[in-house]
Amino acid sequence: MQRTEDGGIVISCDFCGTDWDEVRPMIEGHHGSVICLDCLKLAVVQAAPAEGKYSCPLCLRDNIPATLPRWSHPSHPNAIACEECIHQAARAFHKDPDVDWKWERKKK
Ligand SMILES: [Zn+2]
Ligand SMILES: [Zn+2]
């Protein structure tokens, strides 16, 4: 998400709340929503189905079925990423030559 501070725009991760320092890799979703690599690393491992429908700030979808796995950071449980956005971000980080991380897809 973005906020204005001292006349400048500060970008922070929607999930862990960390401000972007222009070094930390981040992926932008819709409407300025952002997920950082640290969150994404957790999300690809921890995403799981849970109770109830939810909405995702990255793709701005509402009423996402409970069966689609989701992930949220313990410090911001109201910001929930859907699995499709997690996978999309994982692919983007995976392909980025500046990011020292490779996505190892879970074998089912
Ligand atoms: Zn984060
Ligand atoms: Zn999503």
Short mmCIF file of N, CA and C and ligand atoms in Angstrom, two decimals:
data_model
loop_
_atom_site.label_atom_id
_atom_site.label_comp_id
_atom_site.label_asym_id
_atom_site.label_seq_id
_atom_site.Cartn_x
_atom_site.Cartn_y
_atom_site.Cartn_z
N MET A 1 0.85 -1.20 0.00
CA MET A 1 0.00 0.00 0.00
C MET A 1 0.88 1.24 0.00
N GLN A 2 0.28 2.37 -0.37
CA GLN A 2 1.04 3.61 -0.44
C GLN A 2 0.48 4.61 0.56
N ARG A 3 1.38 5.41 1.13
CA ARG A 3 0.92 6.52 1.94
C ARG A 3 1.87 7.69 1.69
N THR A 4 1.38 8.88 2.02
CA THR A 4 2.21 10.06 1.83
C THR A 4 2.80 10.46 3.16
N GLU A 5 4.09 10.69 3.16
CA GLU A 5 4.78 11.03 4.41
C GLU A 5 5.85 12.06 4.08
N ASP A 6 5.83 13.20 4.76
CA ASP A 6 6.78 14.27 4.49
C ASP A 6 6.80 14.63 3.01
N GLY A 7 5.61 14.64 2.39
CA GLY A 7 5.52 15.06 0.99
C GLY A 7 5.95 14.01 0.00
N GLY A 8 6.44 12.87 0.46
CA GLY A 8 6.85 11.81 -0.48
C GLY A 8 5.94 10.62 -0.32
N ILE A 9 5.98 9.76 -1.32
CA ILE A 9 5.15 8.56 -1.27
C ILE A 9 5.97 7.42 -0.67
N VAL A 10 5.42 6.78 0.34
CA VAL A 10 6.07 5.63 0.96
C VAL A 10 5.27 4.40 0.58
N ILE A 11 5.96 3.38 0.10
CA ILE A 11 5.31 2.13 -0.28
C ILE A 11 5.64 1.09 0.78
N SER A 12 4.62 0.38 1.24
CA SER A 12 4.88 -0.67 2.23
C SER A 12 4.13 -1.93 1.83
N CYS A 13 4.63 -3.04 2.32
CA CYS A 13 4.01 -4.34 2.03
C CYS A 13 2.64 -4.40 2.72
N ASP A 14 1.62 -4.80 1.97
CA ASP A 14 0.27 -4.88 2.54
C ASP A 14 0.15 -5.98 3.58
N PHE A 15 1.09 -6.90 3.59
CA PHE A 15 0.92 -8.10 4.43
C PHE A 15 1.73 -8.03 5.71
N CYS A 16 3.00 -7.59 5.65
CA CYS A 16 3.79 -7.50 6.88
C CYS A 16 3.96 -6.05 7.32
N GLY A 17 3.62 -5.09 6.44
CA GLY A 17 3.69 -3.69 6.81
C GLY A 17 5.07 -3.07 6.70
N THR A 18 6.04 -3.80 6.21
CA THR A 18 7.39 -3.27 6.09
C THR A 18 7.47 -2.22 4.97
N ASP A 19 8.12 -1.09 5.26
CA ASP A 19 8.30 -0.07 4.23
C ASP A 19 9.32 -0.54 3.21
N TRP A 20 9.06 -0.17 1.97
CA TRP A 20 9.96 -0.52 0.89
C TRP A 20 11.20 0.36 0.95
N ASP A 21 12.37 -0.27 0.98
CA ASP A 21 13.62 0.49 1.06
C ASP A 21 14.31 0.58 -0.30
N GLU A 22 13.59 0.25 -1.37
CA GLU A 22 14.11 0.29 -2.74
C GLU A 22 15.14 -0.79 -2.99
N VAL A 23 15.39 -1.64 -2.05
CA VAL A 23 16.31 -2.76 -2.24
C VAL A 23 15.52 -4.07 -2.15
N ARG A 24 14.69 -4.13 -1.13
CA ARG A 24 13.86 -5.32 -0.89
C ARG A 24 12.97 -5.59 -2.11
N PRO A 25 13.01 -6.81 -2.65
CA PRO A 25 12.14 -7.09 -3.79
C PRO A 25 10.67 -7.12 -3.40
N MET A 26 9.85 -6.47 -4.22
CA MET A 26 8.41 -6.45 -3.98
C MET A 26 7.69 -6.59 -5.31
N ILE A 27 6.49 -7.11 -5.26
CA ILE A 27 5.65 -7.23 -6.44
C ILE A 27 4.39 -6.42 -6.21
N GLU A 28 4.00 -5.64 -7.22
CA GLU A 28 2.82 -4.80 -7.09
C GLU A 28 1.58 -5.52 -7.62
N GLY A 29 0.50 -5.41 -6.88
CA GLY A 29 -0.79 -5.91 -7.35
C GLY A 29 -1.61 -4.74 -7.85
N HIS A 30 -2.93 -4.84 -7.75
CA HIS A 30 -3.80 -3.76 -8.20
C HIS A 30 -3.85 -2.64 -7.16
N HIS A 31 -4.12 -1.43 -7.65
CA HIS A 31 -4.36 -0.28 -6.78
C HIS A 31 -3.25 -0.08 -5.75
N GLY A 32 -2.01 -0.29 -6.16
CA GLY A 32 -0.89 0.00 -5.28
C GLY A 32 -0.67 -1.00 -4.18
N SER A 33 -1.39 -2.11 -4.20
CA SER A 33 -1.11 -3.14 -3.20
C SER A 33 0.21 -3.83 -3.54
N VAL A 34 0.91 -4.28 -2.49
CA VAL A 34 2.27 -4.77 -2.67
C VAL A 34 2.48 -5.99 -1.78
N ILE A 35 3.22 -6.97 -2.29
CA ILE A 35 3.67 -8.07 -1.43
C ILE A 35 5.19 -8.17 -1.57
N CYS A 36 5.88 -8.29 -0.44
CA CYS A 36 7.34 -8.35 -0.48
C CYS A 36 7.80 -9.80 -0.58
N LEU A 37 9.04 -9.96 -0.91
CA LEU A 37 9.58 -11.31 -1.11
C LEU A 37 9.53 -12.13 0.18
N ASP A 38 9.78 -11.49 1.32
CA ASP A 38 9.75 -12.24 2.58
C ASP A 38 8.37 -12.85 2.82
N CYS A 39 7.33 -12.04 2.56
CA CYS A 39 5.98 -12.57 2.72
C CYS A 39 5.70 -13.66 1.70
N LEU A 40 6.13 -13.42 0.48
CA LEU A 40 5.86 -14.39 -0.57
C LEU A 40 6.49 -15.75 -0.25
N LYS A 41 7.70 -15.71 0.29
CA LYS A 41 8.37 -16.97 0.66
C LYS A 41 7.53 -17.74 1.67
N LEU A 42 6.97 -17.04 2.65
CA LEU A 42 6.11 -17.70 3.63
C LEU A 42 4.83 -18.18 2.97
N ALA A 43 4.27 -17.33 2.10
CA ALA A 43 2.97 -17.62 1.51
C ALA A 43 3.00 -18.89 0.67
N VAL A 44 4.06 -19.08 -0.12
CA VAL A 44 4.08 -20.26 -0.99
C VAL A 44 4.13 -21.54 -0.16
N VAL A 45 4.70 -21.46 1.04
CA VAL A 45 4.81 -22.65 1.88
C VAL A 45 3.55 -22.85 2.72
N GLN A 46 2.98 -21.73 3.20
CA GLN A 46 1.94 -21.81 4.22
C GLN A 46 0.52 -21.69 3.70
N ALA A 47 0.33 -21.28 2.44
CA ALA A 47 -1.03 -21.05 1.94
C ALA A 47 -1.88 -22.31 2.11
N ALA A 48 -3.09 -22.12 2.61
CA ALA A 48 -3.97 -23.25 2.87
C ALA A 48 -5.42 -22.78 2.83
N PRO A 49 -6.34 -23.68 2.53
CA PRO A 49 -7.76 -23.33 2.60
C PRO A 49 -8.18 -23.06 4.04
N ALA A 50 -9.18 -22.20 4.21
CA ALA A 50 -9.70 -21.92 5.55
C ALA A 50 -11.20 -21.68 5.43
N GLU A 51 -11.80 -21.33 6.55
CA GLU A 51 -13.25 -21.15 6.59
C GLU A 51 -13.65 -19.84 5.93
N GLY A 52 -14.74 -19.86 5.19
CA GLY A 52 -15.38 -18.63 4.75
C GLY A 52 -14.77 -18.02 3.51
N LYS A 53 -15.59 -17.21 2.82
CA LYS A 53 -15.09 -16.50 1.65
C LYS A 53 -14.23 -15.34 2.10
N TYR A 54 -13.42 -14.85 1.18
CA TYR A 54 -12.52 -13.75 1.54
C TYR A 54 -12.25 -12.88 0.33
N SER A 55 -11.60 -11.74 0.56
CA SER A 55 -11.20 -10.90 -0.56
C SER A 55 -9.69 -10.70 -0.51
N CYS A 56 -9.12 -10.47 -1.67
CA CYS A 56 -7.67 -10.38 -1.81
C CYS A 56 -7.30 -8.99 -2.31
N PRO A 57 -6.41 -8.28 -1.61
CA PRO A 57 -6.07 -6.92 -2.03
C PRO A 57 -5.21 -6.88 -3.29
N LEU A 58 -4.60 -7.98 -3.65
CA LEU A 58 -3.70 -7.97 -4.81
C LEU A 58 -4.48 -8.03 -6.13
N CYS A 59 -5.52 -8.85 -6.18
CA CYS A 59 -6.31 -8.95 -7.41
C CYS A 59 -7.66 -8.26 -7.25
N LEU A 60 -7.98 -7.77 -6.05
CA LEU A 60 -9.21 -7.04 -5.76
C LEU A 60 -10.47 -7.88 -5.97
N ARG A 61 -10.32 -9.19 -5.90
CA ARG A 61 -11.51 -10.02 -5.99
C ARG A 61 -12.16 -10.13 -4.61
N ASP A 62 -13.51 -10.18 -4.63
CA ASP A 62 -14.27 -10.43 -3.40
C ASP A 62 -14.90 -11.81 -3.50
N ASN A 63 -15.38 -12.28 -2.39
CA ASN A 63 -16.11 -13.57 -2.38
C ASN A 63 -15.31 -14.70 -3.01
N ILE A 64 -14.03 -14.74 -2.69
CA ILE A 64 -13.20 -15.85 -3.18
C ILE A 64 -13.59 -17.10 -2.39
N PRO A 65 -13.84 -18.20 -3.09
CA PRO A 65 -14.29 -19.40 -2.38
C PRO A 65 -13.27 -19.88 -1.34
N ALA A 66 -13.80 -20.41 -0.26
CA ALA A 66 -12.95 -20.87 0.84
C ALA A 66 -11.99 -21.97 0.42
N THR A 67 -12.32 -22.65 -0.69
CA THR A 67 -11.47 -23.76 -1.12
C THR A 67 -10.17 -23.30 -1.76
N LEU A 68 -10.12 -22.03 -2.21
CA LEU A 68 -8.87 -21.54 -2.81
C LEU A 68 -7.92 -21.17 -1.67
N PRO A 69 -6.75 -21.82 -1.65
CA PRO A 69 -5.84 -21.56 -0.53
C PRO A 69 -5.49 -20.08 -0.40
N ARG A 70 -5.24 -19.66 0.82
CA ARG A 70 -4.97 -18.24 1.12
C ARG A 70 -3.82 -18.15 2.10
N TRP A 71 -3.31 -16.96 2.24
CA TRP A 71 -2.24 -16.73 3.23
C TRP A 71 -2.37 -15.33 3.77
N SER A 72 -2.09 -15.17 5.07
CA SER A 72 -1.98 -13.84 5.65
C SER A 72 -0.85 -13.85 6.68
N HIS A 73 -0.26 -12.68 6.87
CA HIS A 73 0.83 -12.54 7.84
C HIS A 73 0.22 -12.41 9.23
N PRO A 74 0.84 -13.02 10.25
CA PRO A 74 0.27 -12.95 11.60
C PRO A 74 0.06 -11.53 12.10
N SER A 75 0.86 -10.57 11.65
CA SER A 75 0.70 -9.21 12.16
C SER A 75 -0.40 -8.44 11.43
N HIS A 76 -0.86 -8.91 10.29
CA HIS A 76 -1.96 -8.26 9.55
C HIS A 76 -2.92 -9.32 9.04
N PRO A 77 -3.64 -9.97 9.95
CA PRO A 77 -4.50 -11.09 9.53
C PRO A 77 -5.63 -10.68 8.60
N ASN A 78 -5.95 -9.38 8.52
CA ASN A 78 -7.03 -8.97 7.64
C ASN A 78 -6.60 -8.84 6.18
N ALA A 79 -5.31 -8.80 5.91
CA ALA A 79 -4.82 -8.75 4.54
C ALA A 79 -4.53 -10.17 4.10
N ILE A 80 -5.37 -10.66 3.18
CA ILE A 80 -5.30 -12.07 2.79
C ILE A 80 -4.97 -12.16 1.31
N ALA A 81 -3.93 -12.91 1.00
CA ALA A 81 -3.54 -13.12 -0.40
C ALA A 81 -4.12 -14.44 -0.88
N CYS A 82 -4.70 -14.42 -2.09
CA CYS A 82 -5.23 -15.67 -2.65
C CYS A 82 -4.10 -16.44 -3.34
N GLU A 83 -4.32 -17.72 -3.52
CA GLU A 83 -3.26 -18.56 -4.09
C GLU A 83 -2.88 -18.13 -5.51
N GLU A 84 -3.85 -17.64 -6.28
CA GLU A 84 -3.52 -17.24 -7.65
C GLU A 84 -2.54 -16.08 -7.65
N CYS A 85 -2.75 -15.13 -6.75
CA CYS A 85 -1.82 -14.00 -6.66
C CYS A 85 -0.47 -14.45 -6.11
N ILE A 86 -0.49 -15.36 -5.17
CA ILE A 86 0.76 -15.88 -4.61
C ILE A 86 1.57 -16.55 -5.72
N HIS A 87 0.91 -17.35 -6.54
CA HIS A 87 1.62 -18.04 -7.61
C HIS A 87 2.10 -17.06 -8.67
N GLN A 88 1.29 -16.05 -8.95
CA GLN A 88 1.68 -15.05 -9.94
C GLN A 88 2.93 -14.30 -9.45
N ALA A 89 2.92 -13.91 -8.19
CA ALA A 89 4.08 -13.20 -7.63
C ALA A 89 5.30 -14.12 -7.58
N ALA A 90 5.07 -15.39 -7.26
CA ALA A 90 6.17 -16.34 -7.20
C ALA A 90 6.83 -16.50 -8.56
N ARG A 91 6.00 -16.57 -9.61
CA ARG A 91 6.56 -16.67 -10.96
C ARG A 91 7.39 -15.44 -11.30
N ALA A 92 6.89 -14.27 -10.92
CA ALA A 92 7.59 -13.02 -11.24
C ALA A 92 8.92 -12.94 -10.50
N PHE A 93 8.93 -13.29 -9.20
CA PHE A 93 10.18 -13.30 -8.43
C PHE A 93 11.14 -14.33 -9.03
N HIS A 94 10.60 -15.47 -9.39
CA HIS A 94 11.41 -16.57 -9.92
C HIS A 94 12.16 -16.13 -11.18
N LYS A 95 11.49 -15.34 -12.02
CA LYS A 95 12.07 -14.94 -13.30
C LYS A 95 12.99 -13.73 -13.17
N ASP A 96 12.90 -13.03 -12.04
CA ASP A 96 13.66 -11.78 -11.89
C ASP A 96 15.13 -12.10 -11.62
N PRO A 97 16.04 -11.70 -12.53
CA PRO A 97 17.46 -12.04 -12.33
C PRO A 97 18.07 -11.37 -11.11
N ASP A 98 17.44 -10.30 -10.61
CA ASP A 98 17.98 -9.61 -9.43
C ASP A 98 17.53 -10.26 -8.12
N VAL A 99 16.64 -11.22 -8.21
CA VAL A 99 16.10 -11.83 -6.99
C VAL A 99 16.74 -13.20 -6.79
N ASP A 100 17.37 -13.36 -5.65
CA ASP A 100 18.08 -14.61 -5.36
C ASP A 100 17.14 -15.60 -4.68
N TRP A 101 16.16 -16.02 -5.42
CA TRP A 101 15.18 -16.97 -4.87
C TRP A 101 14.55 -17.70 -6.04
N LYS A 102 14.41 -19.00 -5.90
CA LYS A 102 13.73 -19.78 -6.93
C LYS A 102 12.54 -20.48 -6.32
N TRP A 103 11.48 -20.49 -7.10
CA TRP A 103 10.23 -21.08 -6.64
C TRP A 103 10.26 -22.58 -6.87
N GLU A 104 10.25 -23.30 -5.79
CA GLU A 104 10.14 -24.75 -5.92
C GLU A 104 8.71 -25.14 -5.63
N ARG A 105 8.00 -25.45 -6.69
CA ARG A 105 6.58 -25.76 -6.53
C ARG A 105 6.41 -27.02 -5.70
N LYS A 106 5.42 -26.96 -4.84
CA LYS A 106 5.11 -28.13 -4.02
C LYS A 106 4.65 -29.26 -4.92
N LYS A 107 5.13 -30.43 -4.67
CA LYS A 107 4.64 -31.59 -5.40
C LYS A 107 3.40 -32.11 -4.72
N LYS A 108 2.40 -32.40 -5.55
CA LYS A 108 1.14 -32.83 -4.95
C LYS A 108 0.98 -34.34 -5.06
ZN ZN B 1 5.77 -8.32 3.44
ZN ZN B 2 -5.63 -12.45 -5.35
#
